[in-house]
Short mmCIF file of the C-alpha atoms (twelve columns), coordinates in Angstrom:
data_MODEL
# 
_entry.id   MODEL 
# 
loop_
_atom_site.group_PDB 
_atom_site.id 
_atom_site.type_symbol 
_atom_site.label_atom_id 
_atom_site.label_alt_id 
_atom_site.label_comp_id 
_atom_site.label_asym_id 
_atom_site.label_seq_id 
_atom_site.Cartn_x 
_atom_site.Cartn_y 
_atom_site.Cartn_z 
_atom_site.pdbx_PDB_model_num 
ATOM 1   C CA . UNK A 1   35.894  -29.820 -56.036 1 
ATOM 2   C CA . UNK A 2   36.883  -32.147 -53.350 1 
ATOM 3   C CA . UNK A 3   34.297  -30.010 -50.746 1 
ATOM 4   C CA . UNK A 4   31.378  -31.569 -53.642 1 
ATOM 5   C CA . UNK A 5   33.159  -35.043 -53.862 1 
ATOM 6   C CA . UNK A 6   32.852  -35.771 -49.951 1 
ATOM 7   C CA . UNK A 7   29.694  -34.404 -50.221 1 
ATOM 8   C CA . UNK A 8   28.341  -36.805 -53.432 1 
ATOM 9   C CA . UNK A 9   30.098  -39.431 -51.500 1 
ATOM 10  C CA . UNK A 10  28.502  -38.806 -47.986 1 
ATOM 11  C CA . UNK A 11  24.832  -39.019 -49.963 1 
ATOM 12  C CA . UNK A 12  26.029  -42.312 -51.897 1 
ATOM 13  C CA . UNK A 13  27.006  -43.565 -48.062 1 
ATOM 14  C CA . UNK A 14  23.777  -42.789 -47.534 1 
ATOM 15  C CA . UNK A 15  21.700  -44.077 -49.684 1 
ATOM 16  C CA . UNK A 16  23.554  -47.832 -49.824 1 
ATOM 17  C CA . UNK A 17  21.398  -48.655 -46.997 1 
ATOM 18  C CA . UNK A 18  18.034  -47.397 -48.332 1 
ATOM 19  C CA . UNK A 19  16.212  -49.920 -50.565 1 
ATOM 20  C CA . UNK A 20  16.073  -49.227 -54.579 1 
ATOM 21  C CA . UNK A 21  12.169  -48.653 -54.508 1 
ATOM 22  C CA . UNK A 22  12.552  -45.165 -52.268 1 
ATOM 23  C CA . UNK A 23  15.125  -43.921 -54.269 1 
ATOM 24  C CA . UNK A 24  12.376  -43.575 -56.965 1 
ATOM 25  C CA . UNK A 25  11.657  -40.014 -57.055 1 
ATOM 26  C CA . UNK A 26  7.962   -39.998 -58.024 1 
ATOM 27  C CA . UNK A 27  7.150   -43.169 -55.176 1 
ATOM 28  C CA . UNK A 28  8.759   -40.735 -52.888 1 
ATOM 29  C CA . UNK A 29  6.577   -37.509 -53.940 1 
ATOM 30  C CA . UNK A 30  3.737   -39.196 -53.737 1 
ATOM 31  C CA . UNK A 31  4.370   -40.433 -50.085 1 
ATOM 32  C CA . UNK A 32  5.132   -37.452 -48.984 1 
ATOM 33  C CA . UNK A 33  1.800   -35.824 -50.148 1 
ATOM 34  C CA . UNK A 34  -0.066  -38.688 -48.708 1 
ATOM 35  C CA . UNK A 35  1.906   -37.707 -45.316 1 
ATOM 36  C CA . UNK A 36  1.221   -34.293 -45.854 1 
ATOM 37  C CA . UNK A 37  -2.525  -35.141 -46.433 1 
ATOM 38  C CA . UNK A 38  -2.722  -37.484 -43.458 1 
ATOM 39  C CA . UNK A 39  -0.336  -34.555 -41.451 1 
ATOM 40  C CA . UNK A 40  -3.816  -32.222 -42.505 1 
ATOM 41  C CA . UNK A 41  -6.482  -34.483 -41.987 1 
ATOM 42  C CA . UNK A 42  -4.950  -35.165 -38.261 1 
ATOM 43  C CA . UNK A 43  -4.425  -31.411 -37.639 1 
ATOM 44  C CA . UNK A 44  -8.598  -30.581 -38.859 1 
ATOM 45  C CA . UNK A 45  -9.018  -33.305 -36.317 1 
ATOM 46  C CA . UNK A 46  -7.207  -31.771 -33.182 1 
ATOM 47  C CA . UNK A 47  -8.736  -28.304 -34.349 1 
ATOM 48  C CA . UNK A 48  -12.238 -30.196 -34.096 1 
ATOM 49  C CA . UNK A 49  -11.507 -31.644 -30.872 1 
ATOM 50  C CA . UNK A 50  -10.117 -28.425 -29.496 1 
ATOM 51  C CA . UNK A 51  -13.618 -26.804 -30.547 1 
ATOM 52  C CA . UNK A 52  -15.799 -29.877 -29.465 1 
ATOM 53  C CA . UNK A 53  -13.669 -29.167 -25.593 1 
ATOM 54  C CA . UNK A 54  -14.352 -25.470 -25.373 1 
ATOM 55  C CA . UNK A 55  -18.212 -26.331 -26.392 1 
ATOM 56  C CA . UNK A 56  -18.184 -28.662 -23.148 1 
ATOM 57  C CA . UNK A 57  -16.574 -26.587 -21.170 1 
ATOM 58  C CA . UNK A 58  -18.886 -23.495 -22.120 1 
ATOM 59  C CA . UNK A 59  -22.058 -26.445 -21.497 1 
ATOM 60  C CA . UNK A 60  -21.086 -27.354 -18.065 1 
ATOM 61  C CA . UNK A 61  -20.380 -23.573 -17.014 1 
ATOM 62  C CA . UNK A 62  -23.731 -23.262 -18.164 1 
ATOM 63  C CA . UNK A 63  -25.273 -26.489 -16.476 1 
ATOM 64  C CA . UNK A 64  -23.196 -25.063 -13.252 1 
ATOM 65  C CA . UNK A 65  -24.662 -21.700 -13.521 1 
ATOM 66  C CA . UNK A 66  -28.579 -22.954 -13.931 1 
ATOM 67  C CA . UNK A 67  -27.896 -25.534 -10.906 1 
ATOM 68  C CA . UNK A 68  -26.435 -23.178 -8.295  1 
ATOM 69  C CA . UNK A 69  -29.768 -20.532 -9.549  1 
ATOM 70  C CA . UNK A 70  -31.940 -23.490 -8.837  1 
ATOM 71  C CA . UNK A 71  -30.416 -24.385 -5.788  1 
ATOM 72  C CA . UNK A 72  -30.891 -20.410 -4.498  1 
ATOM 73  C CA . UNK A 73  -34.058 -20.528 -5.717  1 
ATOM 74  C CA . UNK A 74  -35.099 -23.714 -3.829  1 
ATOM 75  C CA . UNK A 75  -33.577 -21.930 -0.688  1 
ATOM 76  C CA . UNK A 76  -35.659 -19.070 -1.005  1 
ATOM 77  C CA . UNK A 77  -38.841 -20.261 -1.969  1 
ATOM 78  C CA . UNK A 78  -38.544 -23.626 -0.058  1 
ATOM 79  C CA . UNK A 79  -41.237 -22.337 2.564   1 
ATOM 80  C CA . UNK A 80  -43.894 -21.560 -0.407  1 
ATOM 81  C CA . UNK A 81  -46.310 -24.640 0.388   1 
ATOM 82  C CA . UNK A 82  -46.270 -24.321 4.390   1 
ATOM 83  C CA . UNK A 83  -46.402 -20.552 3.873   1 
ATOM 84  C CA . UNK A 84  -49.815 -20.805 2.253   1 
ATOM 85  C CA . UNK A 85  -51.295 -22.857 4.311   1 
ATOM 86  C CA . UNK A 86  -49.850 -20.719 7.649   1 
ATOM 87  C CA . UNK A 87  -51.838 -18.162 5.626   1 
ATOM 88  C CA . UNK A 88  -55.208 -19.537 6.623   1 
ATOM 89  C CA . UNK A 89  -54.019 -19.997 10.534  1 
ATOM 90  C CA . UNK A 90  -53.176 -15.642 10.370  1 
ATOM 91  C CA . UNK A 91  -56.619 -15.102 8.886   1 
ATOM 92  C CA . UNK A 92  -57.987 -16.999 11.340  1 
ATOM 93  C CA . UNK A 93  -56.515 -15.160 14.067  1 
ATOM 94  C CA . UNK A 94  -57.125 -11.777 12.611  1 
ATOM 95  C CA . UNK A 95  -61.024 -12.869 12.248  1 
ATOM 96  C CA . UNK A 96  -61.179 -14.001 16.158  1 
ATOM 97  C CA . UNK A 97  -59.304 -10.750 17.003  1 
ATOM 98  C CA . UNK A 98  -61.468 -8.631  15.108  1 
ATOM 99  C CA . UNK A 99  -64.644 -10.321 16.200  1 
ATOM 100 C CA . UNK A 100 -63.741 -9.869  20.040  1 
ATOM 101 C CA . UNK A 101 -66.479 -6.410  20.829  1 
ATOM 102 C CA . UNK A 102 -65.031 -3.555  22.294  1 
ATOM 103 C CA . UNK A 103 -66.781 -3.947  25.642  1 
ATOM 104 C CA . UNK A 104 -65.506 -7.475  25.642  1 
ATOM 105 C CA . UNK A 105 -61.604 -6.180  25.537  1 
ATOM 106 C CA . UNK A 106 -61.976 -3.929  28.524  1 
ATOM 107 C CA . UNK A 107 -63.351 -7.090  30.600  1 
ATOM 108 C CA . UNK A 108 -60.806 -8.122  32.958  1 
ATOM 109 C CA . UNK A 109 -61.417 -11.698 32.336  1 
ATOM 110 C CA . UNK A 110 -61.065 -11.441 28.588  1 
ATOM 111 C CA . UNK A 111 -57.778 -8.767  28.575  1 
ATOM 112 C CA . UNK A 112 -55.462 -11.968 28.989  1 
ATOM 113 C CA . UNK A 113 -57.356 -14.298 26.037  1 
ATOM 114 C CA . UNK A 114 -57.408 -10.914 23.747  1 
ATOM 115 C CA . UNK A 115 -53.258 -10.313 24.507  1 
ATOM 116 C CA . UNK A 116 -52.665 -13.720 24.254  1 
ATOM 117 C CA . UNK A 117 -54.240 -13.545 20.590  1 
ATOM 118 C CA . UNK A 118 -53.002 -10.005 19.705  1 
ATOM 119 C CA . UNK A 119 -49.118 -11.396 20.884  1 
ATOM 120 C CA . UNK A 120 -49.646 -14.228 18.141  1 
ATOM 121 C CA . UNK A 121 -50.818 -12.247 15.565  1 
ATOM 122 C CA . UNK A 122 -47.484 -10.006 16.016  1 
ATOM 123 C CA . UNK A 123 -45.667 -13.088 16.683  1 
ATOM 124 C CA . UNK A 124 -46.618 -15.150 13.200  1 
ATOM 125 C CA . UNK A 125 -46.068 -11.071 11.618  1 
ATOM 126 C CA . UNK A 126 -42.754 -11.651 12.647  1 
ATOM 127 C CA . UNK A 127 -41.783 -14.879 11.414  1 
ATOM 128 C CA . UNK A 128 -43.485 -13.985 8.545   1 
ATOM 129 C CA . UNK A 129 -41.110 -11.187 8.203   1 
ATOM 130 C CA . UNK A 130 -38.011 -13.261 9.397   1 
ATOM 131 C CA . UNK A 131 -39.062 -15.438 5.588   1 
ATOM 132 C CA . UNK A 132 -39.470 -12.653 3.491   1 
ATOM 133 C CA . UNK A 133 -43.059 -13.248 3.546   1 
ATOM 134 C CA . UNK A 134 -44.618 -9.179  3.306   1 
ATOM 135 C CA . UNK A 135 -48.184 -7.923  3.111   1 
ATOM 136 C CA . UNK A 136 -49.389 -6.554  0.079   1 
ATOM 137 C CA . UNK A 137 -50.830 -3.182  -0.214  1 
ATOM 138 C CA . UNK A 138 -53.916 -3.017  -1.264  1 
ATOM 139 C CA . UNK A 139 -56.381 -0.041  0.369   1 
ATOM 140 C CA . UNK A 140 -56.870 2.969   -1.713  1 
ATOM 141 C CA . UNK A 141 -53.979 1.465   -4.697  1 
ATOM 142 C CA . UNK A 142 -55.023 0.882   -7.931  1 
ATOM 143 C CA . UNK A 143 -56.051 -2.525  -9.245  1 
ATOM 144 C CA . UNK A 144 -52.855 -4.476  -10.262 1 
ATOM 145 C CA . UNK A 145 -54.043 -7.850  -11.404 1 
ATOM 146 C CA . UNK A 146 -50.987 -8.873  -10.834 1 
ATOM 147 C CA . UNK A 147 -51.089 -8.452  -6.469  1 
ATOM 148 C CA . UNK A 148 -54.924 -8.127  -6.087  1 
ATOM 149 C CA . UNK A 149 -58.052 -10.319 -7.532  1 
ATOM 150 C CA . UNK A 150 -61.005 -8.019  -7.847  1 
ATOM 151 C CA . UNK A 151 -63.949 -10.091 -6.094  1 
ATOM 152 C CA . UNK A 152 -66.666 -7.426  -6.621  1 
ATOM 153 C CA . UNK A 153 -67.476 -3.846  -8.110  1 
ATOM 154 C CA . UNK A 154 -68.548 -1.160  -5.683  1 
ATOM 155 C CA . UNK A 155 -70.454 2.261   -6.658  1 
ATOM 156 C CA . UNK A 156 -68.611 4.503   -5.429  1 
ATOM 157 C CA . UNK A 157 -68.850 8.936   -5.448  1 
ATOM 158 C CA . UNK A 158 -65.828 9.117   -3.218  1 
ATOM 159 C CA . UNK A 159 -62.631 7.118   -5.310  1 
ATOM 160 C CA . UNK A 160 -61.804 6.792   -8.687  1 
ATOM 161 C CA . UNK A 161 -62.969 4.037   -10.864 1 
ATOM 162 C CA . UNK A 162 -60.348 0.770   -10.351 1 
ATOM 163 C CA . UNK A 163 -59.397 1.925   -6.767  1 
ATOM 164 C CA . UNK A 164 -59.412 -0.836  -3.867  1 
ATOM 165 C CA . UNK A 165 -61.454 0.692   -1.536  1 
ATOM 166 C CA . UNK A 166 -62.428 -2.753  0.517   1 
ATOM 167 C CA . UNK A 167 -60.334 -5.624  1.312   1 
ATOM 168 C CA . UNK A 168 -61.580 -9.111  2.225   1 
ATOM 169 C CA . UNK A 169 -58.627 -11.120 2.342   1 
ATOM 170 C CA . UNK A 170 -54.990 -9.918  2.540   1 
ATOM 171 C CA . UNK A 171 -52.315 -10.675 -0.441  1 
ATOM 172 C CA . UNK A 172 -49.351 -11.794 0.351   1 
ATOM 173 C CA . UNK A 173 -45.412 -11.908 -1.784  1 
ATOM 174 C CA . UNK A 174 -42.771 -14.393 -0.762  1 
ATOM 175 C CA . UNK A 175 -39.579 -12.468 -1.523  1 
ATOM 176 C CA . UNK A 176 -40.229 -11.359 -5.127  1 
ATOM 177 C CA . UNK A 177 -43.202 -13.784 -5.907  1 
ATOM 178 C CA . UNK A 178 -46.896 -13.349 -5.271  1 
ATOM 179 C CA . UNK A 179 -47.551 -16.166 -2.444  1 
ATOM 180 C CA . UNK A 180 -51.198 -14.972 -2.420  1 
ATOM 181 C CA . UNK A 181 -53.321 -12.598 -4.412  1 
ATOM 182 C CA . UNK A 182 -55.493 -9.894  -2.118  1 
ATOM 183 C CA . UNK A 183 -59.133 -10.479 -2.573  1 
ATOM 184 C CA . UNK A 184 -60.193 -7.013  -3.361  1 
ATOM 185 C CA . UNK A 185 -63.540 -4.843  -3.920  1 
ATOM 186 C CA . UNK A 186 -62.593 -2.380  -6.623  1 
ATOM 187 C CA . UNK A 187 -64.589 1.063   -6.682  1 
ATOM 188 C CA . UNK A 188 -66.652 1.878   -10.334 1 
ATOM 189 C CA . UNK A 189 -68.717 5.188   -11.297 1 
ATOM 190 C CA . UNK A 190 -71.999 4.548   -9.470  1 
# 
């Protein structure tokens, strides 16, 4: 009995410093649910925010992801514009080189001009090749609209219908990416 006496007695202690209006029981109930609600409404909140965080976080992986593709992109196609336009300068050369006559390229006075050229021509193949600029195939393939622009239909007894059998300007990729269509004759039943 004495172990419940000190015990009433240690809660009276207690409560002589607490004002009368908390000792109400149902003023006290009804603060702590309104604690309870604001202890809920807080932890929704922090739940939110933690969601809101990993939605950012997931965004700027994303935003990080797109920039460093667009940067490698912009690496690898940089050259695209000056590429096309070196285009014209290799046709060029291929034109004088194939316009030089036979009888012309045995002439001692023309041998140096005609190597000169012919060293270019392998010359701009290579830096071509250094840029991942290639040459598309195009004799004897199949029309793919997607490498070759048909230019004209030619009767032909020898190759199948939608066959390149003439060439008149050479195609060109860049890496993955058509930098030039081929200009193309395409055989058809005669």
């Amino acid at each position: 009995m004495s172990e419940e006496r000190t015990r009433d007695e240690a809660v009276e202690n207690e409560l002589k410093g607490v004002p009368e209006e908390m000792l109400d029981d149902t003023e006290a109930t009804e603060e702590l649910a309104a604690d309870e609600e604001r202890i809920a409404a807080l932890e929704e909140e922090l739940a939110e925010a933690k969601q809101q965080v990993l939605y950012a976080r997931a965004e700027t992986q994303n935003v990080r992801r797109r920039m460093e593709k667009d940067v490698a992109d912009a690496r690898a196609y940089a050259a695209t514009g000056f590429a096309r336009d070196i285009l014209s300068v290799s046709d060029n050369l291929a034109r004088a080189l194939d316009a030089i006559p036979a009888d012309m390229r045995e002439d001692e006075k023309m041998k140096g001009l005609v190597a000169g050229i012919e060293a270019t021509g392998r010359e701009i193949e290579t830096v071509f090749g250094q840029h991942g600029i290639t040459r598309i195939a195009a004799m004897g393939m199949p029309l793919d609209p997607n490498q070759h622009q048909a230019m004209v239909e030619i009767p032909s007894d020898d190759a199948e219908p939608g066959t390149v059998i003439q060439e008149m300007q050479a195609g060109y990729m860049i890496k993955d990416r058509l930098l030039r269509p081929a200009m193309v004759g395409v055989a058809r039943k005669p």
